[in-house]
Amino acid sequence: MTEKDFIPNAKHYTDRLHIIEDGHFTWSSPSNIALVKYWGKKEHQIPENPSISFTLNHCKTITTLSFSKKENDDQFSFDVFLDDDKKDDFKPKIETFFKRIEIYMPFLKAFHFKIETSNTFPHSSGIASSASGMSALALCLMSIEKSIITSNTTLNSVERSFDNNYFIQKASFLARLGSGSACRSLEGDLVVWGEHEKIKGSSNLFGTKYPFEVHKNFKNYQDTILLVDKGEKQVSSTVGHNLMFGHPFAKERFKQAHNNLSSIIDILKTGDLKAFIKIVESEALTLHAMMMTSMPYFILMKPNTLEIINKIWAYREKTNSNVCFTLDAGANVHVLYPEDEANQVLDFIKEELVVYCQNDHYISDKIGLGAKLL
Ligand code: DP6
């Protein structure tokens, strides 16, 4: 597949676009947490290295996209609401997204859109909503594309059929153009994004379901998110990615991500939890090491992030538990553990880790199945 394969055939649109007046679609789409991290991208949101993530189950964005035909089609027109509040400060990001995807979605300027969105986690929790938000919006847009094409009676039945694979692939392709990691938020429960020699079908353009055997140790894997700092990040992911240009360790880092993904394929198959921990924690610390060694340098971890990491290491030493941590581009800690250790680890979290969370706030989640049309 290339980018061109996502540019629709004009004749699939022309007739129906005049007939479809309005409608709405609602999708719920989850957040995801990377095991091997994406950090560094080329132009057009192409990742410098492949990544793999667990799709989450409870942390989701629910978006309703309503559309109505408008008079002139010379510019984008939309309003955005978060929990019923009009959010004009969200508009520039969505405008940029619309500009990037317009060539793949030629109907965008024909409609006025109302985007109503809500998260199952608090917006101010420091949990990034861009992955779940952009994937939910991309899915709603694909539902419009599908309704236009499948209702076009002037097409033959083959042209009119809308393959489910194509739907998900293009939604992931579009979500990527909104926010890179969003392309891994459509399906469950493990998703790969970025070309990797051992994963046939892996692509830089969209996420694909992890295709290999996964040991029962990883079924229903648990993720408790410790909200260490709910404030706005000082450095956005986009700025951080850009600092990988000319970064002194970039080349080695990208190579390491390829190798770690190769190792994780074996680990996921054999169920080797100790080896899993090593890769996952090393990836998290490497991500932050890249931030600390870029120019300008920055630190997103907070003192309590380190307190939690040390507590997890001490607990593991004492109990031989398989609990481990990972981090995204912020101070919050994702505590990962197998389902059969859930009771003990939750006790440990409540007794020893919650004190390091802002307002004792944490969110219990686990690996999930992906986005849903509501
Ligand atoms: C640290 O996907 O938020 O979470 O493509 O600029 O929107 P943009 O960046 P984003 O970067 C996320 C990076 C990460 C690691 C990961 O999810 O793989």
JSON list of N, CA, C and O in Angstrom, two decimals, residues 272-328:
[
{"chain": "A", "resi": 272, "resn": "ASP", "atom": "N", "xyz": [7.67, -15.29, 28.49]},
{"chain": "A", "resi": 272, "resn": "ASP", "atom": "CA", "xyz": [8.79, -15.00, 29.40]},
{"chain": "A", "resi": 272, "resn": "ASP", "atom": "C", "xyz": [8.62, -13.60, 30.03]},
{"chain": "A", "resi": 272, "resn": "ASP", "atom": "O", "xyz": [9.04, -12.59, 29.48]},
{"chain": "A", "resi": 273, "resn": "LEU", "atom": "N", "xyz": [8.01, -13.59, 31.22]},
{"chain": "A", "resi": 273, "resn": "LEU", "atom": "CA", "xyz": [7.65, -12.30, 31.85]},
{"chain": "A", "resi": 273, "resn": "LEU", "atom": "C", "xyz": [8.88, -11.51, 32.30]},
{"chain": "A", "resi": 273, "resn": "LEU", "atom": "O", "xyz": [8.88, -10.28, 32.24]},
{"chain": "A", "resi": 274, "resn": "LYS", "atom": "N", "xyz": [9.92, -12.23, 32.74]},
{"chain": "A", "resi": 274, "resn": "LYS", "atom": "CA", "xyz": [11.12, -11.51, 33.19]},
{"chain": "A", "resi": 274, "resn": "LYS", "atom": "C", "xyz": [11.78, -10.77, 32.01]},
{"chain": "A", "resi": 274, "resn": "LYS", "atom": "O", "xyz": [12.23, -9.62, 32.15]},
{"chain": "A", "resi": 275, "resn": "ALA", "atom": "N", "xyz": [11.82, -11.43, 30.87]},
{"chain": "A", "resi": 275, "resn": "ALA", "atom": "CA", "xyz": [12.40, -10.80, 29.68]},
{"chain": "A", "resi": 275, "resn": "ALA", "atom": "C", "xyz": [11.52, -9.63, 29.21]},
{"chain": "A", "resi": 275, "resn": "ALA", "atom": "O", "xyz": [12.02, -8.60, 28.75]},
{"chain": "A", "resi": 276, "resn": "PHE", "atom": "N", "xyz": [10.21, -9.81, 29.34]},
{"chain": "A", "resi": 276, "resn": "PHE", "atom": "CA", "xyz": [9.25, -8.74, 28.98]},
{"chain": "A", "resi": 276, "resn": "PHE", "atom": "C", "xyz": [9.54, -7.48, 29.81]},
{"chain": "A", "resi": 276, "resn": "PHE", "atom": "O", "xyz": [9.63, -6.37, 29.28]},
{"chain": "A", "resi": 277, "resn": "ILE", "atom": "N", "xyz": [9.71, -7.68, 31.11]},
{"chain": "A", "resi": 277, "resn": "ILE", "atom": "CA", "xyz": [9.97, -6.56, 32.02]},
{"chain": "A", "resi": 277, "resn": "ILE", "atom": "C", "xyz": [11.20, -5.78, 31.57]},
{"chain": "A", "resi": 277, "resn": "ILE", "atom": "O", "xyz": [11.19, -4.54, 31.52]},
{"chain": "A", "resi": 278, "resn": "LYS", "atom": "N", "xyz": [12.26, -6.53, 31.25]},
{"chain": "A", "resi": 278, "resn": "LYS", "atom": "CA", "xyz": [13.53, -5.87, 30.87]},
{"chain": "A", "resi": 278, "resn": "LYS", "atom": "C", "xyz": [13.33, -4.96, 29.65]},
{"chain": "A", "resi": 278, "resn": "LYS", "atom": "O", "xyz": [13.80, -3.84, 29.61]},
{"chain": "A", "resi": 279, "resn": "ILE", "atom": "N", "xyz": [12.66, -5.49, 28.65]},
{"chain": "A", "resi": 279, "resn": "ILE", "atom": "CA", "xyz": [12.48, -4.69, 27.42]},
{"chain": "A", "resi": 279, "resn": "ILE", "atom": "C", "xyz": [11.58, -3.48, 27.70]},
{"chain": "A", "resi": 279, "resn": "ILE", "atom": "O", "xyz": [11.88, -2.36, 27.30]},
{"chain": "A", "resi": 280, "resn": "VAL", "atom": "N", "xyz": [10.47, -3.72, 28.38]},
{"chain": "A", "resi": 280, "resn": "VAL", "atom": "CA", "xyz": [9.48, -2.65, 28.57]},
{"chain": "A", "resi": 280, "resn": "VAL", "atom": "C", "xyz": [10.04, -1.51, 29.42]},
{"chain": "A", "resi": 280, "resn": "VAL", "atom": "O", "xyz": [9.90, -0.33, 29.08]},
{"chain": "A", "resi": 281, "resn": "GLU", "atom": "N", "xyz": [10.71, -1.87, 30.51]},
{"chain": "A", "resi": 281, "resn": "GLU", "atom": "CA", "xyz": [11.26, -0.81, 31.37]},
{"chain": "A", "resi": 281, "resn": "GLU", "atom": "C", "xyz": [12.42, -0.09, 30.67]},
{"chain": "A", "resi": 281, "resn": "GLU", "atom": "O", "xyz": [12.56, 1.14, 30.76]},
{"chain": "A", "resi": 282, "resn": "SER", "atom": "N", "xyz": [13.24, -0.85, 29.95]},
{"chain": "A", "resi": 282, "resn": "SER", "atom": "CA", "xyz": [14.35, -0.23, 29.23]},
{"chain": "A", "resi": 282, "resn": "SER", "atom": "C", "xyz": [13.83, 0.74, 28.16]},
{"chain": "A", "resi": 282, "resn": "SER", "atom": "O", "xyz": [14.36, 1.84, 27.98]},
{"chain": "A", "resi": 283, "resn": "GLU", "atom": "N", "xyz": [12.74, 0.34, 27.47]},
{"chain": "A", "resi": 283, "resn": "GLU", "atom": "CA", "xyz": [12.16, 1.23, 26.46]},
{"chain": "A", "resi": 283, "resn": "GLU", "atom": "C", "xyz": [11.68, 2.54, 27.09]},
{"chain": "A", "resi": 283, "resn": "GLU", "atom": "O", "xyz": [11.89, 3.62, 26.54]},
{"chain": "A", "resi": 284, "resn": "ALA", "atom": "N", "xyz": [11.01, 2.42, 28.26]},
{"chain": "A", "resi": 284, "resn": "ALA", "atom": "CA", "xyz": [10.49, 3.62, 28.93]},
{"chain": "A", "resi": 284, "resn": "ALA", "atom": "C", "xyz": [11.64, 4.55, 29.32]},
{"chain": "A", "resi": 284, "resn": "ALA", "atom": "O", "xyz": [11.59, 5.77, 29.08]},
{"chain": "A", "resi": 285, "resn": "LEU", "atom": "N", "xyz": [12.69, 3.98, 29.89]},
{"chain": "A", "resi": 285, "resn": "LEU", "atom": "CA", "xyz": [13.80, 4.82, 30.35]},
{"chain": "A", "resi": 285, "resn": "LEU", "atom": "C", "xyz": [14.59, 5.36, 29.16]},
{"chain": "A", "resi": 285, "resn": "LEU", "atom": "O", "xyz": [15.09, 6.49, 29.21]},
{"chain": "A", "resi": 286, "resn": "THR", "atom": "N", "xyz": [14.68, 4.58, 28.10]},
{"chain": "A", "resi": 286, "resn": "THR", "atom": "CA", "xyz": [15.37, 5.08, 26.90]},
{"chain": "A", "resi": 286, "resn": "THR", "atom": "C", "xyz": [14.63, 6.28, 26.30]},
{"chain": "A", "resi": 286, "resn": "THR", "atom": "O", "xyz": [15.23, 7.27, 25.90]},
{"chain": "A", "resi": 287, "resn": "LEU", "atom": "N", "xyz": [13.29, 6.17, 26.26]},
{"chain": "A", "resi": 287, "resn": "LEU", "atom": "CA", "xyz": [12.48, 7.29, 25.75]},
{"chain": "A", "resi": 287, "resn": "LEU", "atom": "C", "xyz": [12.83, 8.57, 26.52]},
{"chain": "A", "resi": 287, "resn": "LEU", "atom": "O", "xyz": [13.10, 9.62, 25.91]},
{"chain": "A", "resi": 288, "resn": "HIS", "atom": "N", "xyz": [12.84, 8.46, 27.83]},
{"chain": "A", "resi": 288, "resn": "HIS", "atom": "CA", "xyz": [13.13, 9.66, 28.64]},
{"chain": "A", "resi": 288, "resn": "HIS", "atom": "C", "xyz": [14.60, 10.05, 28.54]},
{"chain": "A", "resi": 288, "resn": "HIS", "atom": "O", "xyz": [14.93, 11.24, 28.63]},
{"chain": "A", "resi": 289, "resn": "ALA", "atom": "N", "xyz": [15.47, 9.07, 28.34]},
{"chain": "A", "resi": 289, "resn": "ALA", "atom": "CA", "xyz": [16.89, 9.40, 28.14]},
{"chain": "A", "resi": 289, "resn": "ALA", "atom": "C", "xyz": [17.08, 10.20, 26.86]},
{"chain": "A", "resi": 289, "resn": "ALA", "atom": "O", "xyz": [17.93, 11.10, 26.80]},
{"chain": "A", "resi": 290, "resn": "MET", "atom": "N", "xyz": [16.28, 9.88, 25.84]},
{"chain": "A", "resi": 290, "resn": "MET", "atom": "CA", "xyz": [16.36, 10.65, 24.58]},
{"chain": "A", "resi": 290, "resn": "MET", "atom": "C", "xyz": [15.96, 12.11, 24.83]},
{"chain": "A", "resi": 290, "resn": "MET", "atom": "O", "xyz": [16.56, 13.02, 24.26]},
{"chain": "A", "resi": 291, "resn": "MET", "atom": "N", "xyz": [14.96, 12.30, 25.68]},
{"chain": "A", "resi": 291, "resn": "MET", "atom": "CA", "xyz": [14.54, 13.67, 26.00]},
{"chain": "A", "resi": 291, "resn": "MET", "atom": "C", "xyz": [15.65, 14.40, 26.75]},
{"chain": "A", "resi": 291, "resn": "MET", "atom": "O", "xyz": [15.94, 15.56, 26.48]},
{"chain": "A", "resi": 292, "resn": "MET", "atom": "N", "xyz": [16.26, 13.70, 27.68]},
{"chain": "A", "resi": 292, "resn": "MET", "atom": "CA", "xyz": [17.28, 14.34, 28.52]},
{"chain": "A", "resi": 292, "resn": "MET", "atom": "C", "xyz": [18.57, 14.63, 27.77]},
{"chain": "A", "resi": 292, "resn": "MET", "atom": "O", "xyz": [19.36, 15.45, 28.20]},
{"chain": "A", "resi": 293, "resn": "THR", "atom": "N", "xyz": [18.74, 13.94, 26.63]},
{"chain": "A", "resi": 293, "resn": "THR", "atom": "CA", "xyz": [19.99, 14.11, 25.88]},
{"chain": "A", "resi": 293, "resn": "THR", "atom": "C", "xyz": [19.78, 14.85, 24.56]},
{"chain": "A", "resi": 293, "resn": "THR", "atom": "O", "xyz": [20.66, 14.86, 23.71]},
{"chain": "A", "resi": 294, "resn": "SER", "atom": "N", "xyz": [18.56, 15.39, 24.37]},
{"chain": "A", "resi": 294, "resn": "SER", "atom": "CA", "xyz": [18.37, 16.18, 23.14]},
{"chain": "A", "resi": 294, "resn": "SER", "atom": "C", "xyz": [18.81, 17.62, 23.41]},
{"chain": "A", "resi": 294, "resn": "SER", "atom": "O", "xyz": [19.11, 17.99, 24.55]},
{"chain": "A", "resi": 295, "resn": "MET", "atom": "N", "xyz": [18.85, 18.43, 22.39]},
{"chain": "A", "resi": 295, "resn": "MET", "atom": "CA", "xyz": [19.29, 19.82, 22.55]},
{"chain": "A", "resi": 295, "resn": "MET", "atom": "C", "xyz": [18.25, 20.75, 21.94]},
{"chain": "A", "resi": 295, "resn": "MET", "atom": "O", "xyz": [18.09, 20.73, 20.72]},
{"chain": "A", "resi": 296, "resn": "PRO", "atom": "N", "xyz": [17.44, 21.51, 22.66]},
{"chain": "A", "resi": 296, "resn": "PRO", "atom": "CA", "xyz": [17.52, 21.62, 24.11]},
{"chain": "A", "resi": 296, "resn": "PRO", "atom": "C", "xyz": [17.04, 20.34, 24.82]},
{"chain": "A", "resi": 296, "resn": "PRO", "atom": "O", "xyz": [16.18, 19.62, 24.30]},
{"chain": "A", "resi": 297, "resn": "TYR", "atom": "N", "xyz": [17.59, 20.10, 25.99]},
{"chain": "A", "resi": 297, "resn": "TYR", "atom": "CA", "xyz": [17.24, 18.93, 26.81]},
{"chain": "A", "resi": 297, "resn": "TYR", "atom": "C", "xyz": [16.04, 19.27, 27.70]},
{"chain": "A", "resi": 297, "resn": "TYR", "atom": "O", "xyz": [15.80, 20.44, 28.00]},
{"chain": "A", "resi": 298, "resn": "PHE", "atom": "N", "xyz": [15.34, 18.24, 28.08]},
{"chain": "A", "resi": 298, "resn": "PHE", "atom": "CA", "xyz": [14.22, 18.46, 29.01]},
{"chain": "A", "resi": 298, "resn": "PHE", "atom": "C", "xyz": [13.92, 17.19, 29.78]},
{"chain": "A", "resi": 298, "resn": "PHE", "atom": "O", "xyz": [14.34, 16.09, 29.38]},
{"chain": "A", "resi": 299, "resn": "ILE", "atom": "N", "xyz": [13.21, 17.36, 30.89]},
{"chain": "A", "resi": 299, "resn": "ILE", "atom": "CA", "xyz": [12.86, 16.23, 31.75]},
{"chain": "A", "resi": 299, "resn": "ILE", "atom": "C", "xyz": [11.36, 16.26, 31.98]},
{"chain": "A", "resi": 299, "resn": "ILE", "atom": "O", "xyz": [10.83, 17.28, 32.43]},
{"chain": "A", "resi": 300, "resn": "LEU", "atom": "N", "xyz": [10.66, 15.17, 31.66]},
{"chain": "A", "resi": 300, "resn": "LEU", "atom": "CA", "xyz": [9.22, 15.13, 31.92]},
{"chain": "A", "resi": 300, "resn": "LEU", "atom": "C", "xyz": [8.87, 14.33, 33.17]},
{"chain": "A", "resi": 300, "resn": "LEU", "atom": "O", "xyz": [7.77, 14.41, 33.68]},
{"chain": "A", "resi": 301, "resn": "MET", "atom": "N", "xyz": [9.83, 13.51, 33.64]},
{"chain": "A", "resi": 301, "resn": "MET", "atom": "CA", "xyz": [9.58, 12.78, 34.88]},
{"chain": "A", "resi": 301, "resn": "MET", "atom": "C", "xyz": [9.58, 13.78, 36.04]},
{"chain": "A", "resi": 301, "resn": "MET", "atom": "O", "xyz": [10.21, 14.83, 35.96]},
{"chain": "A", "resi": 302, "resn": "LYS", "atom": "N", "xyz": [8.87, 13.44, 37.10]},
{"chain": "A", "resi": 302, "resn": "LYS", "atom": "CA", "xyz": [8.84, 14.25, 38.33]},
{"chain": "A", "resi": 302, "resn": "LYS", "atom": "C", "xyz": [9.46, 13.40, 39.44]},
{"chain": "A", "resi": 302, "resn": "LYS", "atom": "O", "xyz": [9.58, 12.17, 39.30]},
{"chain": "A", "resi": 303, "resn": "PRO", "atom": "N", "xyz": [9.82, 14.05, 40.55]},
{"chain": "A", "resi": 303, "resn": "PRO", "atom": "CA", "xyz": [10.38, 13.26, 41.66]},
{"chain": "A", "resi": 303, "resn": "PRO", "atom": "C", "xyz": [9.52, 12.03, 42.01]},
{"chain": "A", "resi": 303, "resn": "PRO", "atom": "O", "xyz": [10.04, 10.94, 42.25]},
{"chain": "A", "resi": 304, "resn": "ASN", "atom": "N", "xyz": [8.19, 12.20, 41.99]},
{"chain": "A", "resi": 304, "resn": "ASN", "atom": "CA", "xyz": [7.34, 11.06, 42.35]},
{"chain": "A", "resi": 304, "resn": "ASN", "atom": "C", "xyz": [7.36, 9.94, 41.31]},
{"chain": "A", "resi": 304, "resn": "ASN", "atom": "O", "xyz": [7.09, 8.79, 41.62]},
{"chain": "A", "resi": 305, "resn": "THR", "atom": "N", "xyz": [7.68, 10.28, 40.07]},
{"chain": "A", "resi": 305, "resn": "THR", "atom": "CA", "xyz": [7.83, 9.22, 39.05]},
{"chain": "A", "resi": 305, "resn": "THR", "atom": "C", "xyz": [8.97, 8.30, 39.50]},
{"chain": "A", "resi": 305, "resn": "THR", "atom": "O", "xyz": [8.85, 7.06, 39.46]},
{"chain": "A", "resi": 306, "resn": "LEU", "atom": "N", "xyz": [10.07, 8.90, 39.93]},
{"chain": "A", "resi": 306, "resn": "LEU", "atom": "CA", "xyz": [11.23, 8.10, 40.36]},
{"chain": "A", "resi": 306, "resn": "LEU", "atom": "C", "xyz": [10.95, 7.35, 41.65]},
{"chain": "A", "resi": 306, "resn": "LEU", "atom": "O", "xyz": [11.38, 6.20, 41.82]},
{"chain": "A", "resi": 307, "resn": "GLU", "atom": "N", "xyz": [10.20, 7.98, 42.55]},
{"chain": "A", "resi": 307, "resn": "GLU", "atom": "CA", "xyz": [9.83, 7.28, 43.80]},
{"chain": "A", "resi": 307, "resn": "GLU", "atom": "C", "xyz": [9.07, 5.99, 43.47]},
{"chain": "A", "resi": 307, "resn": "GLU", "atom": "O", "xyz": [9.33, 4.93, 44.01]},
{"chain": "A", "resi": 308, "resn": "ILE", "atom": "N", "xyz": [8.14, 6.12, 42.54]},
{"chain": "A", "resi": 308, "resn": "ILE", "atom": "CA", "xyz": [7.31, 4.96, 42.17]},
{"chain": "A", "resi": 308, "resn": "ILE", "atom": "C", "xyz": [8.18, 3.87, 41.52]},
{"chain": "A", "resi": 308, "resn": "ILE", "atom": "O", "xyz": [8.07, 2.68, 41.85]},
{"chain": "A", "resi": 309, "resn": "ILE", "atom": "N", "xyz": [9.06, 4.28, 40.62]},
{"chain": "A", "resi": 309, "resn": "ILE", "atom": "CA", "xyz": [9.92, 3.30, 39.95]},
{"chain": "A", "resi": 309, "resn": "ILE", "atom": "C", "xyz": [10.75, 2.54, 41.00]},
{"chain": "A", "resi": 309, "resn": "ILE", "atom": "O", "xyz": [10.83, 1.31, 40.97]},
{"chain": "A", "resi": 310, "resn": "ASN", "atom": "N", "xyz": [11.32, 3.27, 41.92]},
{"chain": "A", "resi": 310, "resn": "ASN", "atom": "CA", "xyz": [12.13, 2.61, 42.95]},
{"chain": "A", "resi": 310, "resn": "ASN", "atom": "C", "xyz": [11.30, 1.68, 43.82]},
{"chain": "A", "resi": 310, "resn": "ASN", "atom": "O", "xyz": [11.76, 0.60, 44.19]},
{"chain": "A", "resi": 311, "resn": "LYS", "atom": "N", "xyz": [10.08, 2.08, 44.14]},
{"chain": "A", "resi": 311, "resn": "LYS", "atom": "CA", "xyz": [9.20, 1.22, 44.95]},
{"chain": "A", "resi": 311, "resn": "LYS", "atom": "C", "xyz": [8.86, -0.06, 44.19]},
{"chain": "A", "resi": 311, "resn": "LYS", "atom": "O", "xyz": [8.80, -1.14, 44.76]},
{"chain": "A", "resi": 312, "resn": "ILE", "atom": "N", "xyz": [8.64, 0.07, 42.89]},
{"chain": "A", "resi": 312, "resn": "ILE", "atom": "CA", "xyz": [8.31, -1.11, 42.08]},
{"chain": "A", "resi": 312, "resn": "ILE", "atom": "C", "xyz": [9.52, -2.07, 42.07]},
{"chain": "A", "resi": 312, "resn": "ILE", "atom": "O", "xyz": [9.38, -3.28, 42.24]},
{"chain": "A", "resi": 313, "resn": "TRP", "atom": "N", "xyz": [10.70, -1.51, 41.91]},
{"chain": "A", "resi": 313, "resn": "TRP", "atom": "CA", "xyz": [11.89, -2.37, 41.89]},
{"chain": "A", "resi": 313, "resn": "TRP", "atom": "C", "xyz": [12.09, -3.08, 43.25]},
{"chain": "A", "resi": 313, "resn": "TRP", "atom": "O", "xyz": [12.41, -4.26, 43.29]},
{"chain": "A", "resi": 314, "resn": "ALA", "atom": "N", "xyz": [11.86, -2.34, 44.32]},
{"chain": "A", "resi": 314, "resn": "ALA", "atom": "CA", "xyz": [12.04, -2.94, 45.66]},
{"chain": "A", "resi": 314, "resn": "ALA", "atom": "C", "xyz": [10.99, -4.04, 45.89]},
{"chain": "A", "resi": 314, "resn": "ALA", "atom": "O", "xyz": [11.30, -5.12, 46.40]},
{"chain": "A", "resi": 315, "resn": "TYR", "atom": "N", "xyz": [9.75, -3.77, 45.46]},
{"chain": "A", "resi": 315, "resn": "TYR", "atom": "CA", "xyz": [8.68, -4.75, 45.64]},
{"chain": "A", "resi": 315, "resn": "TYR", "atom": "C", "xyz": [8.98, -6.03, 44.84]},
{"chain": "A", "resi": 315, "resn": "TYR", "atom": "O", "xyz": [8.78, -7.14, 45.31]},
{"chain": "A", "resi": 316, "resn": "ARG", "atom": "N", "xyz": [9.50, -5.82, 43.65]},
{"chain": "A", "resi": 316, "resn": "ARG", "atom": "CA", "xyz": [9.82, -6.97, 42.79]},
{"chain": "A", "resi": 316, "resn": "ARG", "atom": "C", "xyz": [10.93, -7.81, 43.42]},
{"chain": "A", "resi": 316, "resn": "ARG", "atom": "O", "xyz": [10.89, -9.03, 43.42]},
{"chain": "A", "resi": 317, "resn": "GLU", "atom": "N", "xyz": [11.93, -7.11, 43.94]},
{"chain": "A", "resi": 317, "resn": "GLU", "atom": "CA", "xyz": [13.06, -7.78, 44.60]},
{"chain": "A", "resi": 317, "resn": "GLU", "atom": "C", "xyz": [12.56, -8.63, 45.77]},
{"chain": "A", "resi": 317, "resn": "GLU", "atom": "O", "xyz": [12.96, -9.78, 45.94]},
{"chain": "A", "resi": 318, "resn": "LYS", "atom": "N", "xyz": [11.63, -8.05, 46.52]},
{"chain": "A", "resi": 318, "resn": "LYS", "atom": "CA", "xyz": [11.13, -8.70, 47.74]},
{"chain": "A", "resi": 318, "resn": "LYS", "atom": "C", "xyz": [10.20, -9.87, 47.42]},
{"chain": "A", "resi": 318, "resn": "LYS", "atom": "O", "xyz": [10.22, -10.90, 48.08]},
{"chain": "A", "resi": 319, "resn": "THR", "atom": "N", "xyz": [9.37, -9.73, 46.40]},
{"chain": "A", "resi": 319, "resn": "THR", "atom": "CA", "xyz": [8.28, -10.70, 46.21]},
{"chain": "A", "resi": 319, "resn": "THR", "atom": "C", "xyz": [8.44, -11.55, 44.95]},
{"chain": "A", "resi": 319, "resn": "THR", "atom": "O", "xyz": [7.64, -12.45, 44.72]},
{"chain": "A", "resi": 320, "resn": "ASN", "atom": "N", "xyz": [9.40, -11.23, 44.13]},
{"chain": "A", "resi": 320, "resn": "ASN", "atom": "CA", "xyz": [9.55, -11.89, 42.82]},
{"chain": "A", "resi": 320, "resn": "ASN", "atom": "C", "xyz": [8.32, -11.69, 41.91]},
{"chain": "A", "resi": 320, "resn": "ASN", "atom": "O", "xyz": [8.05, -12.50, 41.02]},
{"chain": "A", "resi": 321, "resn": "SER", "atom": "N", "xyz": [7.58, -10.64, 42.17]},
{"chain": "A", "resi": 321, "resn": "SER", "atom": "CA", "xyz": [6.41, -10.31, 41.34]},
{"chain": "A", "resi": 321, "resn": "SER", "atom": "C", "xyz": [6.85, -9.98, 39.90]},
{"chain": "A", "resi": 321, "resn": "SER", "atom": "O", "xyz": [8.01, -9.65, 39.65]},
{"chain": "A", "resi": 322, "resn": "ASN", "atom": "N", "xyz": [5.89, -10.05, 38.99]},
{"chain": "A", "resi": 322, "resn": "ASN", "atom": "CA", "xyz": [6.18, -9.68, 37.59]},
{"chain": "A", "resi": 322, "resn": "ASN", "atom": "C", "xyz": [5.64, -8.30, 37.24]},
{"chain": "A", "resi": 322, "resn": "ASN", "atom": "O", "xyz": [5.40, -7.99, 36.08]},
{"chain": "A", "resi": 323, "resn": "VAL", "atom": "N", "xyz": [5.42, -7.47, 38.25]},
{"chain": "A", "resi": 323, "resn": "VAL", "atom": "CA", "xyz": [4.94, -6.11, 37.99]},
{"chain": "A", "resi": 323, "resn": "VAL", "atom": "C", "xyz": [6.08, -5.30, 37.36]},
{"chain": "A", "resi": 323, "resn": "VAL", "atom": "O", "xyz": [7.25, -5.51, 37.67]},
{"chain": "A", "resi": 324, "resn": "CYS", "atom": "N", "xyz": [5.75, -4.42, 36.44]},
{"chain": "A", "resi": 324, "resn": "CYS", "atom": "CA", "xyz": [6.77, -3.52, 35.90]},
{"chain": "A", "resi": 324, "resn": "CYS", "atom": "C", "xyz": [6.12, -2.18, 35.54]},
{"chain": "A", "resi": 324, "resn": "CYS", "atom": "O", "xyz": [4.90, -2.01, 35.73]},
{"chain": "A", "resi": 325, "resn": "PHE", "atom": "N", "xyz": [6.92, -1.25, 35.04]},
{"chain": "A", "resi": 325, "resn": "PHE", "atom": "CA", "xyz": [6.35, 0.07, 34.71]},
{"chain": "A", "resi": 325, "resn": "PHE", "atom": "C", "xyz": [6.69, 0.43, 33.28]},
{"chain": "A", "resi": 325, "resn": "PHE", "atom": "O", "xyz": [7.65, -0.07, 32.69]},
{"chain": "A", "resi": 326, "resn": "THR", "atom": "N", "xyz": [5.88, 1.30, 32.72]},
{"chain": "A", "resi": 326, "resn": "THR", "atom": "CA", "xyz": [6.30, 2.00, 31.51]},
{"chain": "A", "resi": 326, "resn": "THR", "atom": "C", "xyz": [5.82, 3.46, 31.63]},
{"chain": "A", "resi": 326, "resn": "THR", "atom": "O", "xyz": [5.01, 3.79, 32.50]},
{"chain": "A", "resi": 327, "resn": "LEU", "atom": "N", "xyz": [6.35, 4.30, 30.77]},
{"chain": "A", "resi": 327, "resn": "LEU", "atom": "CA", "xyz": [6.04, 5.73, 30.81]},
{"chain": "A", "resi": 327, "resn": "LEU", "atom": "C", "xyz": [5.66, 6.16, 29.40]},
{"chain": "A", "resi": 327, "resn": "LEU", "atom": "O", "xyz": [6.17, 5.59, 28.43]},
{"chain": "A", "resi": 328, "resn": "ASP", "atom": "N", "xyz": [4.79, 7.16, 29.30]},
{"chain": "A", "resi": 328, "resn": "ASP", "atom": "CA", "xyz": [4.66, 7.80, 27.99]},
{"chain": "A", "resi": 328, "resn": "ASP", "atom": "C", "xyz": [5.36, 9.15, 28.08]},
{"chain": "A", "resi": 328, "resn": "ASP", "atom": "O", "xyz": [6.20, 9.34, 28.95]}
]
